[in-house]
Tab-separated table of C-alpha atoms in Angstrom:
chain	number	residue	atom	x	y	z
A	1	MET	CA	166.636	-81.204	333.562
A	2	PRO	CA	167.076	-83.265	330.643
A	3	SER	CA	164.787	-82.730	327.929
A	4	LYS	CA	162.093	-84.818	326.938
A	5	SER	CA	162.331	-87.750	324.403
A	6	PRO	CA	159.881	-88.349	321.693
A	7	GLN	CA	158.128	-91.597	323.040
A	8	ASP	CA	157.856	-89.851	326.686
A	9	PHE	CA	154.862	-87.611	324.850
A	10	VAL	CA	152.046	-88.653	323.932
A	11	VAL	CA	149.086	-89.148	322.136
A	12	THR	CA	144.959	-91.259	321.280
A	13	PRO	CA	144.012	-91.162	317.583
A	14	ASP	CA	141.452	-88.842	318.710
A	15	GLN	CA	144.066	-85.792	320.401
A	16	LEU	CA	145.929	-85.922	316.527
A	17	CYS	CA	145.811	-82.443	315.155
A	18	ILE	CA	146.875	-80.666	311.675
A	19	GLY	CA	150.103	-78.822	312.543
A	20	LEU	CA	151.591	-81.634	315.098
A	21	PHE	CA	154.329	-83.803	314.408
A	22	VAL	CA	154.042	-87.699	314.931
A	23	HIS	CA	155.826	-90.857	314.460
A	24	ILE	CA	154.121	-94.217	313.383
A	25	ASP	CA	155.159	-97.111	314.984
A	26	LEU	CA	154.293	-99.241	312.335
A	27	PRO	CA	157.142	-100.855	309.970
A	28	TRP	CA	157.234	-98.788	306.928
A	29	PHE	CA	155.335	-101.250	305.180
A	30	SER	CA	152.703	-101.510	307.082
A	31	HIS	CA	151.550	-97.786	306.282
A	32	PRO	CA	150.337	-95.884	303.010
A	33	PHE	CA	153.020	-92.519	304.751
A	34	SER	CA	156.490	-91.726	302.827
A	35	PHE	CA	157.770	-91.342	306.364
A	36	ASN	CA	157.538	-92.782	309.799
A	37	SER	CA	157.654	-89.628	311.336
A	38	PHE	CA	156.237	-86.106	309.755
A	39	LYS	CA	153.889	-83.065	310.653
A	40	ILE	CA	150.137	-83.937	309.494
A	41	ARG	CA	149.132	-81.141	306.794
A	42	SER	CA	145.758	-82.205	305.469
A	43	ALA	CA	142.784	-83.904	307.128
A	44	ASP	CA	143.160	-86.295	304.507
A	45	GLN	CA	146.561	-87.842	306.558
A	46	LEU	CA	144.698	-87.232	310.832
A	47	LYS	CA	141.732	-89.810	308.333
A	48	THR	CA	144.277	-92.442	307.315
A	49	LEU	CA	146.528	-91.590	310.500
A	50	ARG	CA	143.032	-92.201	313.275
A	51	GLU	CA	142.390	-95.699	310.641
A	52	LEU	CA	145.369	-97.173	311.178
A	53	GLY	CA	144.401	-99.473	314.480
A	54	VAL	CA	147.249	-97.538	316.689
A	55	THR	CA	145.813	-96.561	320.087
A	56	HIS	CA	148.979	-94.278	320.985
A	57	PHE	CA	150.965	-91.991	318.990
A	58	ARG	CA	154.239	-90.795	319.445
A	59	TYR	CA	154.705	-86.805	319.077
A	60	GLU	CA	157.229	-84.269	319.073
A	61	PRO	CA	155.931	-80.953	320.629
A	62	GLU	CA	158.890	-78.810	319.594
A	63	ARG	CA	158.779	-79.645	316.205
A	64	SER	CA	155.078	-79.047	316.059
A	65	ASP	CA	153.104	-76.237	315.057
A	66	VAL	CA	149.946	-77.138	318.001
A	67	GLN	CA	149.295	-78.790	320.851
A	68	PRO	CA	147.272	-81.708	320.838
A	69	ARG	CA	143.099	-82.161	320.631
A	70	GLY	CA	142.168	-81.968	324.525
A	71	MET	CA	145.874	-81.638	326.019
A	72	GLY	CA	144.817	-82.411	329.505
A	73	GLN	CA	143.312	-85.412	328.666
A	74	ALA	CA	146.886	-87.006	328.073
A	75	ALA	CA	148.197	-88.562	331.441
A	76	GLY	CA	152.446	-89.450	330.401
A	77	PRO	CA	153.842	-92.114	329.387
A	78	ALA	CA	151.376	-94.207	327.332
A	79	PRO	CA	152.950	-97.723	325.409
A	80	VAL	CA	152.302	-97.984	321.599
A	81	ALA	CA	150.164	-100.938	320.609
A	82	ALA	CA	150.827	-103.272	318.346
A	83	PRO	CA	150.121	-103.520	314.450
A	84	PRO	CA	145.725	-104.039	314.572
A	85	GLU	CA	144.849	-107.777	314.094
A	86	SER	CA	142.222	-107.191	311.606
A	87	PRO	CA	143.443	-105.870	307.951
A	88	VAL	CA	142.030	-101.508	307.912
A	89	GLU	CA	138.986	-102.044	305.697
A	90	ASP	CA	138.251	-98.213	305.154
A	91	PRO	CA	138.631	-97.949	301.130
A	92	ALA	CA	140.965	-95.113	301.151
A	93	THR	CA	143.296	-96.404	303.600
A	94	CYS	CA	143.077	-100.043	301.658
A	95	ALA	CA	144.371	-98.024	298.307
A	96	ALA	CA	146.594	-95.836	299.962
A	97	LEU	CA	148.143	-98.895	301.228
A	98	ALA	CA	148.133	-100.550	297.996
A	99	CYS	CA	149.904	-97.977	296.518
A	100	LYS	CA	152.395	-98.008	298.969
A	101	ARG	CA	152.851	-101.708	298.102
A	102	GLU	CA	153.837	-100.547	295.247
A	103	ARG	CA	156.087	-97.894	295.684
A	104	ILE	CA	157.847	-100.958	297.887
A	105	ALA	CA	158.175	-102.450	294.607
A	106	ARG	CA	159.929	-99.831	292.710
A	107	LEU	CA	161.631	-98.789	295.676
A	108	ALA	CA	163.233	-102.861	296.131
A	109	GLN	CA	163.709	-103.091	291.547
A	110	ARG	CA	165.588	-99.156	292.171
A	111	LYS	CA	167.975	-100.615	294.620
A	112	ARG	CA	168.404	-103.497	292.635
A	113	GLN	CA	169.094	-100.867	289.587
A	114	VAL	CA	171.791	-99.384	291.199
A	115	VAL	CA	173.399	-102.028	292.640
A	116	GLU	CA	174.182	-102.318	288.403
A	117	VAL	CA	175.436	-99.277	287.707
A	118	GLU	CA	177.761	-99.786	290.906
A	119	LYS	CA	179.032	-102.610	289.398
A	120	ALA	CA	179.465	-101.186	286.010
A	121	PHE	CA	181.632	-97.774	288.014
A	122	VAL	CA	183.978	-100.245	288.674
A	123	LYS	CA	183.985	-102.057	285.670
A	124	ALA	CA	184.873	-98.508	284.288
A	125	ALA	CA	186.937	-97.393	286.280
A	126	GLY	CA	188.762	-100.369	286.711
A	127	VAL	CA	189.281	-99.710	282.355
A	128	MET	CA	190.462	-96.568	283.305
A	129	ARG	CA	193.362	-97.815	285.843
A	130	ASN	CA	193.987	-100.149	283.399
A	131	ILE	CA	195.213	-97.047	281.058
A	132	ASN	CA	196.830	-94.899	283.020
A	133	LYS	CA	199.133	-97.998	283.634
A	134	ASN	CA	199.913	-98.937	280.351
A	135	LEU	CA	198.565	-96.419	278.503
A	136	PHE	CA	202.377	-95.468	276.499
A	137	SER	CA	203.484	-99.437	277.035
A	138	ARG	CA	200.472	-100.671	275.384
A	139	PRO	CA	198.699	-97.819	273.515
A	140	ARG	CA	196.752	-99.366	270.829
A	141	GLU	CA	195.507	-102.090	273.325
A	142	CYS	CA	194.274	-98.785	275.778
A	143	LEU	CA	192.653	-97.099	273.219
A	144	GLU	CA	190.586	-99.580	271.910
A	145	GLU	CA	189.625	-100.008	275.686
A	146	VAL	CA	188.899	-96.295	275.566
A	147	ASP	CA	186.981	-96.222	272.392
A	148	GLU	CA	185.137	-99.575	273.975
A	149	LEU	CA	184.373	-97.856	277.189
A	150	VAL	CA	183.434	-94.384	275.558
A	151	ASN	CA	180.987	-96.267	273.044
A	152	GLN	CA	178.966	-97.505	275.925
A	153	MET	CA	178.515	-94.136	277.166
A	154	VAL	CA	177.272	-92.147	273.971
A	155	THR	CA	174.834	-95.265	273.488
A	156	ALA	CA	173.916	-94.888	277.210
A	157	PHE	CA	173.575	-91.060	276.847
A	158	LEU	CA	172.447	-90.743	273.024
A	159	ASP	CA	170.442	-93.738	272.153
A	160	GLN	CA	168.484	-93.526	275.988
A	161	PRO	CA	166.380	-91.421	276.858
A	162	GLU	CA	166.235	-91.283	280.677
A	163	ALA	CA	170.402	-91.979	281.475
A	164	ALA	CA	170.441	-90.811	284.743
A	165	LEU	CA	174.093	-89.704	286.884
A	166	HIS	CA	173.987	-91.161	290.120
A	167	VAL	CA	176.102	-90.364	293.066
A	168	MET	CA	178.997	-93.225	293.402
A	169	GLY	CA	179.144	-94.926	297.242
A	170	GLU	CA	181.743	-94.937	299.459
A	171	HIS	CA	182.892	-98.493	298.607
A	172	THR	CA	182.990	-97.595	295.000
A	173	GLY	CA	185.131	-94.939	294.979
A	174	GLY	CA	189.006	-93.746	297.068
A	175	GLU	CA	191.580	-91.497	296.027
A	176	ASP	CA	192.487	-92.364	292.773
A	177	THR	CA	193.084	-90.408	290.106
A	178	TYR	CA	191.462	-91.891	287.457
A	179	PHE	CA	188.230	-90.997	288.595
A	180	HIS	CA	188.068	-87.313	288.043
A	181	GLY	CA	188.695	-88.488	284.038
A	182	LEU	CA	185.804	-90.769	284.740
A	183	ASN	CA	183.614	-88.298	285.639
A	184	VAL	CA	185.298	-85.392	283.169
A	185	SER	CA	183.904	-87.820	280.253
A	186	ILE	CA	181.102	-89.746	281.608
A	187	LEU	CA	179.309	-84.834	282.628
A	188	SER	CA	180.534	-84.592	279.363
A	189	MET	CA	178.398	-87.120	277.912
A	190	MET	CA	175.543	-85.849	279.416
A	191	LEU	CA	176.034	-82.722	277.667
A	192	ALA	CA	176.671	-83.613	274.847
A	193	LYS	CA	173.154	-85.466	274.085
A	194	GLU	CA	171.348	-82.626	275.399
A	195	LEU	CA	173.329	-80.019	272.876
A	196	GLY	CA	172.068	-81.761	270.398
A	197	PHE	CA	175.930	-83.753	269.471
A	198	THR	CA	176.517	-85.981	266.869
A	199	ARG	CA	177.591	-89.757	267.526
A	200	PRO	CA	181.082	-88.995	265.980
A	201	GLN	CA	181.468	-85.894	268.086
A	202	SER	CA	180.806	-87.466	270.583
A	203	GLN	CA	182.904	-89.866	270.653
A	204	ILE	CA	185.470	-87.637	269.996
A	205	LEU	CA	184.423	-85.742	273.424
A	206	GLY	CA	184.592	-88.324	275.546
A	207	VAL	CA	188.123	-89.756	274.529
A	208	GLY	CA	189.475	-86.454	275.000
A	209	ALA	CA	187.372	-86.461	278.140
A	210	LEU	CA	188.923	-89.583	279.470
A	211	LEU	CA	192.000	-89.178	278.602
A	212	HIS	CA	192.164	-84.807	279.388
A	213	ASP	CA	194.892	-84.964	281.438
A	214	MET	CA	197.303	-87.570	279.918
A	215	GLY	CA	200.281	-85.152	280.001
A	216	LEU	CA	200.306	-84.716	283.761
A	217	ALA	CA	202.162	-87.778	283.994
A	218	ASP	CA	205.755	-86.273	283.017
A	219	ILE	CA	204.720	-83.438	286.042
A	220	PRO	CA	206.092	-84.898	289.608
A	221	GLU	CA	202.965	-85.846	291.947
A	222	ARG	CA	203.607	-82.827	294.325
A	223	ILE	CA	202.913	-80.254	291.829
A	224	ALA	CA	200.507	-82.695	289.291
A	225	ARG	CA	198.438	-82.864	292.498
A	226	PRO	CA	199.427	-80.587	294.669
A	227	ARG	CA	197.698	-80.492	298.659
A	228	HIS	CA	199.444	-76.741	299.330
A	229	GLU	CA	199.609	-73.404	297.383
A	230	LEU	CA	201.754	-73.947	294.106
A	231	SER	CA	204.353	-71.321	293.667
A	232	THR	CA	204.013	-68.972	290.741
A	233	PRO	CA	207.327	-71.599	289.254
A	234	GLU	CA	205.487	-74.476	290.263
A	235	ARG	CA	202.296	-73.416	288.892
A	236	ASN	CA	203.833	-72.794	285.697
A	237	LEU	CA	205.454	-75.896	285.334
A	238	ARG	CA	201.856	-77.677	285.967
A	239	GLU	CA	200.502	-75.756	283.448
A	240	LEU	CA	202.875	-76.921	280.935
A	241	HIS	CA	200.531	-80.565	281.431
A	242	CYS	CA	198.394	-79.416	278.394
A	243	GLU	CA	201.254	-79.182	276.329
A	244	TYR	CA	202.936	-82.972	277.525
A	245	GLY	CA	199.839	-84.018	276.911
A	246	VAL	CA	199.715	-83.183	272.919
A	247	ARG	CA	203.315	-84.548	272.457
A	248	LEU	CA	201.862	-87.414	274.232
A	249	GLY	CA	198.870	-87.832	272.594
A	250	LYS	CA	201.070	-87.640	269.266
A	251	GLN	CA	203.351	-90.110	269.939
A	252	ILE	CA	200.125	-92.909	270.768
A	253	GLY	CA	198.386	-91.337	267.467
A	254	LEU	CA	195.665	-89.695	269.057
A	255	PRO	CA	193.057	-88.164	266.305
A	256	GLU	CA	193.881	-84.216	265.825
A	257	ALA	CA	190.013	-83.711	267.181
A	258	VAL	CA	191.247	-85.146	270.645
A	259	LEU	CA	194.622	-83.548	270.330
A	260	ARG	CA	192.456	-80.083	269.977
A	261	ILE	CA	190.984	-80.769	273.326
A	262	VAL	CA	194.394	-82.360	275.601
A	263	ALA	CA	195.461	-78.775	274.380
A	264	GLN	CA	192.441	-76.547	275.131
A	265	HIS	CA	190.742	-78.257	278.189
A	266	HIS	CA	192.358	-75.409	280.640
A	267	GLU	CA	191.167	-71.839	278.082
A	268	LEU	CA	188.636	-70.629	279.706
A	269	VAL	CA	185.399	-67.809	277.182
A	270	ASP	CA	187.133	-64.871	278.866
A	271	GLY	CA	190.656	-65.640	277.903
A	272	SER	CA	191.693	-66.429	281.708
A	273	GLY	CA	192.546	-69.678	280.552
A	274	TYR	CA	196.244	-71.397	280.007
A	275	PRO	CA	198.037	-72.241	277.882
A	276	LYS	CA	197.465	-69.753	275.070
A	277	ARG	CA	194.808	-67.497	277.112
A	278	LEU	CA	192.175	-68.004	273.603
A	279	LYS	CA	189.088	-66.156	273.836
A	280	GLY	CA	185.237	-66.789	272.861
A	281	ASP	CA	185.163	-68.958	269.297
A	282	GLN	CA	188.562	-69.252	269.297
A	283	ILE	CA	188.768	-72.915	271.786
A	284	ASP	CA	187.342	-76.011	269.811
A	285	PRO	CA	183.815	-76.279	271.133
A	286	LEU	CA	184.439	-79.739	272.207
A	287	ALA	CA	187.297	-78.387	274.189
A	288	ARG	CA	184.897	-75.550	275.574
A	289	ILE	CA	182.682	-77.942	276.929
A	290	VAL	CA	186.025	-80.297	278.277
A	291	ALA	CA	186.940	-77.229	280.192
A	292	LEU	CA	183.903	-76.555	281.740
A	293	VAL	CA	183.504	-79.893	283.218
A	294	ASN	CA	186.433	-79.609	283.785
A	295	TYR	CA	186.183	-76.867	286.083
A	296	TYR	CA	183.284	-78.034	287.290
A	297	ASP	CA	184.749	-81.398	288.974
A	298	ASN	CA	188.175	-79.583	290.257
A	299	LEU	CA	185.692	-77.932	292.482
A	300	CYS	CA	183.972	-81.153	294.109
A	301	ASN	CA	187.082	-82.715	293.877
A	302	PRO	CA	190.270	-81.032	294.486
A	303	SER	CA	193.885	-81.768	295.426
A	304	ASP	CA	193.502	-80.853	298.839
A	305	LEU	CA	189.871	-82.201	299.991
A	306	ALA	CA	189.894	-79.680	302.663
A	307	LYS	CA	188.688	-77.396	300.024
A	308	ALA	CA	186.367	-79.607	298.857
A	309	MET	CA	182.989	-77.587	297.256
A	310	THR	CA	179.369	-78.827	297.445
A	311	PRO	CA	177.806	-79.664	294.051
A	312	HIS	CA	175.524	-77.347	295.027
A	313	GLU	CA	178.309	-74.690	295.867
A	314	ALA	CA	180.074	-75.502	292.471
A	315	LEU	CA	177.472	-75.388	290.606
A	316	SER	CA	176.305	-71.817	292.412
A	317	LEU	CA	179.512	-70.107	292.368
A	318	MET	CA	179.887	-71.040	288.587
A	319	PHE	CA	176.991	-69.297	288.177
A	320	ALA	CA	176.249	-66.518	290.031
A	321	GLN	CA	180.266	-65.060	289.665
A	322	ARG	CA	182.521	-67.221	287.281
A	323	ARG	CA	179.973	-67.007	283.872
A	324	ALA	CA	181.908	-65.229	281.720
A	325	LYS	CA	184.622	-68.074	281.932
A	326	PHE	CA	182.103	-70.331	280.629
A	327	ASP	CA	180.508	-71.687	277.039
A	328	ALA	CA	176.843	-70.178	278.416
A	329	ARG	CA	174.851	-72.334	276.538
A	330	ALA	CA	176.787	-75.677	278.002
A	331	LEU	CA	177.010	-73.468	281.723
A	332	GLN	CA	173.164	-73.092	281.352
A	333	VAL	CA	172.444	-77.018	279.904
A	334	MET	CA	174.860	-78.024	282.814
A	335	ILE	CA	173.001	-76.519	285.404
A	336	ARG	CA	169.369	-77.346	284.215
A	337	SER	CA	170.605	-81.292	283.682
A	338	LEU	CA	172.299	-81.558	287.125
A	339	GLY	CA	169.917	-79.186	288.439
A	340	VAL	CA	169.634	-76.850	291.499
A	341	TYR	CA	170.418	-79.752	293.585
A	342	PRO	CA	173.310	-81.970	291.904
A	343	PRO	CA	173.896	-85.844	292.854
A	344	GLY	CA	175.892	-85.526	296.039
A	345	SER	CA	173.968	-82.545	297.511
A	346	VAL	CA	172.906	-83.274	301.091
A	347	VAL	CA	169.482	-81.366	301.638
A	348	ARG	CA	166.670	-80.240	304.141
A	349	LEU	CA	163.081	-81.522	302.506
A	350	SER	CA	160.288	-78.999	302.593
A	351	ASN	CA	158.989	-81.605	305.153
A	352	ASP	CA	162.171	-81.195	307.245
A	353	ALA	CA	163.601	-84.780	306.559
A	354	LEU	CA	167.730	-84.544	305.781
A	355	ALA	CA	168.301	-86.384	302.337
A	356	LEU	CA	170.870	-87.454	300.277
A	357	VAL	CA	170.288	-86.353	296.207
A	358	SER	CA	171.718	-90.303	294.896
A	359	SER	CA	170.485	-89.520	290.932
A	360	VAL	CA	168.557	-87.342	289.151
A	361	ASN	CA	167.192	-87.561	285.699
A	362	PRO	CA	167.742	-84.432	283.215
A	363	VAL	CA	164.835	-84.463	282.330
A	364	ARG	CA	163.095	-83.836	286.110
A	365	PRO	CA	166.269	-82.221	287.762
A	366	LEU	CA	164.096	-80.937	290.129
A	367	ARG	CA	162.800	-84.216	291.135
A	368	PRO	CA	165.759	-86.494	291.866
A	369	TRP	CA	165.947	-89.198	293.815
A	370	VAL	CA	166.753	-88.675	297.537
A	371	THR	CA	167.835	-91.115	300.314
A	372	VAL	CA	166.538	-90.333	303.972
A	373	PHE	CA	167.898	-90.211	306.957
A	374	ASP	CA	165.338	-92.253	309.332
A	375	PRO	CA	167.229	-93.326	312.358
A	376	SER	CA	164.095	-95.813	312.800
A	377	ILE	CA	164.982	-98.074	309.979
A	378	PRO	CA	168.516	-99.796	309.451
A	379	ARG	CA	170.970	-98.096	306.879
A	380	ASP	CA	171.132	-100.530	304.692
A	381	GLU	CA	168.012	-99.772	304.211
A	382	ALA	CA	167.299	-96.686	304.345
A	383	ILE	CA	164.330	-95.587	301.989
A	384	MET	CA	164.767	-94.289	299.139
A	385	LEU	CA	162.274	-91.586	297.097
A	386	ASP	CA	161.551	-90.481	294.009
A	387	LEU	CA	160.502	-86.980	293.581
A	388	GLU	CA	159.391	-86.835	290.803
A	389	GLN	CA	156.049	-89.590	292.074
A	390	GLU	CA	156.376	-87.013	295.281
A	391	PRO	CA	154.206	-83.978	294.910
A	392	ASP	CA	153.642	-83.411	298.283
A	393	ILE	CA	157.052	-83.367	299.147
A	394	ASN	CA	160.199	-80.305	297.910
A	395	ILE	CA	163.316	-79.977	298.765
A	396	ALA	CA	164.046	-76.897	300.885
A	397	LYS	CA	167.374	-75.507	300.493
A	398	ALA	CA	170.935	-77.502	300.343
A	399	LEU	CA	173.324	-78.672	303.749
A	400	ARG	CA	176.578	-78.476	303.525
A	401	PRO	CA	177.523	-81.745	304.907
A	402	ILE	CA	180.054	-80.307	307.929
A	403	HIS	CA	177.007	-78.953	309.563
A	404	LEU	CA	175.448	-82.245	310.269
A	405	PRO	CA	175.352	-83.882	313.512
A	406	PRO	CA	177.452	-87.240	312.823
A	407	GLU	CA	174.766	-89.629	313.545
A	408	VAL	CA	173.331	-88.554	310.277
A	409	TYR	CA	176.602	-87.691	308.221
A	410	GLU	CA	177.200	-91.855	308.895
A	411	TYR	CA	174.149	-92.681	307.848
A	412	LEU	CA	173.724	-90.636	304.588
A	413	SER	CA	177.487	-90.673	304.478
A	414	PRO	CA	178.041	-87.442	302.081
A	415	ARG	CA	181.262	-88.329	299.940
A	416	LYS	CA	184.391	-86.164	300.126
A	417	ARG	CA	184.824	-86.713	296.805
A	418	VAL	CA	181.750	-86.850	294.044
A	419	THR	CA	182.093	-89.925	291.744
A	420	TYR	CA	179.205	-89.955	289.337
A	421	TYR	CA	178.059	-92.838	287.315
A	422	PHE	CA	175.188	-93.469	284.912
A	423	ASP	CA	171.824	-95.480	284.610
A	424	SER	CA	170.785	-96.289	281.336
A	425	ASP	CA	167.307	-97.927	281.752
A	426	SER	CA	164.604	-96.336	281.827
A	427	ARG	CA	161.861	-96.679	283.830
A	428	PRO	CA	158.120	-98.290	282.615
A	429	GLY	CA	155.481	-96.680	282.050
A	430	HIS	CA	157.282	-93.213	282.967
A	431	THR	CA	156.658	-90.601	281.125
A	432	PRO	CA	157.870	-86.658	281.428
């Protein structure tokens, strides 16, 4: 016998009670709650629901802690009423609706902001594409472009108190290798800000991070970006890209400080890196930052995407099992800045809703923006929540995208390749 769907279970407002999981069949903007469906947890929620003017609510027994009040009074399916003809006049509900409308306006502004961020990302990716194609044929022009792009990031992260990281949508991504350099540079800039680097140091860091893998241009593609397990000779050849990068960097006139980053971006603090197995302070401080971020991005975005880790898994692995390999302070700051649930993480919220972490502000990393799965709302109008403004909602756990039902995966579109960019606009009136 087929199981019943939520529309088969309806209750009147009088039958509502704390612990019941309900669906509100009203447009999201016409009620004061953050979600169209949720478990009733307080007397205030109960009161507001009863004052919406709806004659019946759908509910889900499997997701409820209790049965509706006077269960015997329910006599099967009943039509869900349309919104009330006259506006709700209860002062508390009216105030809650006013807050909701403010939130909707803030959400609309946020969505416009994200569009602008994605435009900036596409522009930066275009710069990286041009640099990759023309660095050796027109080095002076390309290095000017590198400096300009890095200066934009330095300005954003050092001069703006709330430069927020975003995970980019599928349509801005792709398989092109220049996104790795962009990722490493952006995340390195974020750390530079938190670690108190000077502007000149940050400029050098950004240029070195963008160009750290330039030596791969002299390595055969199948070895430079392998989709197979490398043999020892192949691995030895690939490790030469650090040396090749320095040689190429000298040819196009990179400063010594940038060349050190290119040379040492695979060196690890415990001496297990390459090419020279340097340890601790033997590694340039800026190179230690790039090595940390490079390691993280390679875990999230390996050449063989079947081996890709979620951002949450990558950070967890680096901290729990491999922390001796990295600059301890930089790793601590990276975890604090990205949050326990970095952008790109799929999460279950404390109210059981599924969501994608879309951006995180380093000032409040545990309260990111999330995009929420709600099948009753079109995907291109999906609810985005600023968890800083939702004190009753927390992230309960991270999930692997592969474990999501197909309809949730399609709706949230967690990307195989995680790509970051930043938003340098502070939110008006925000205080940390």
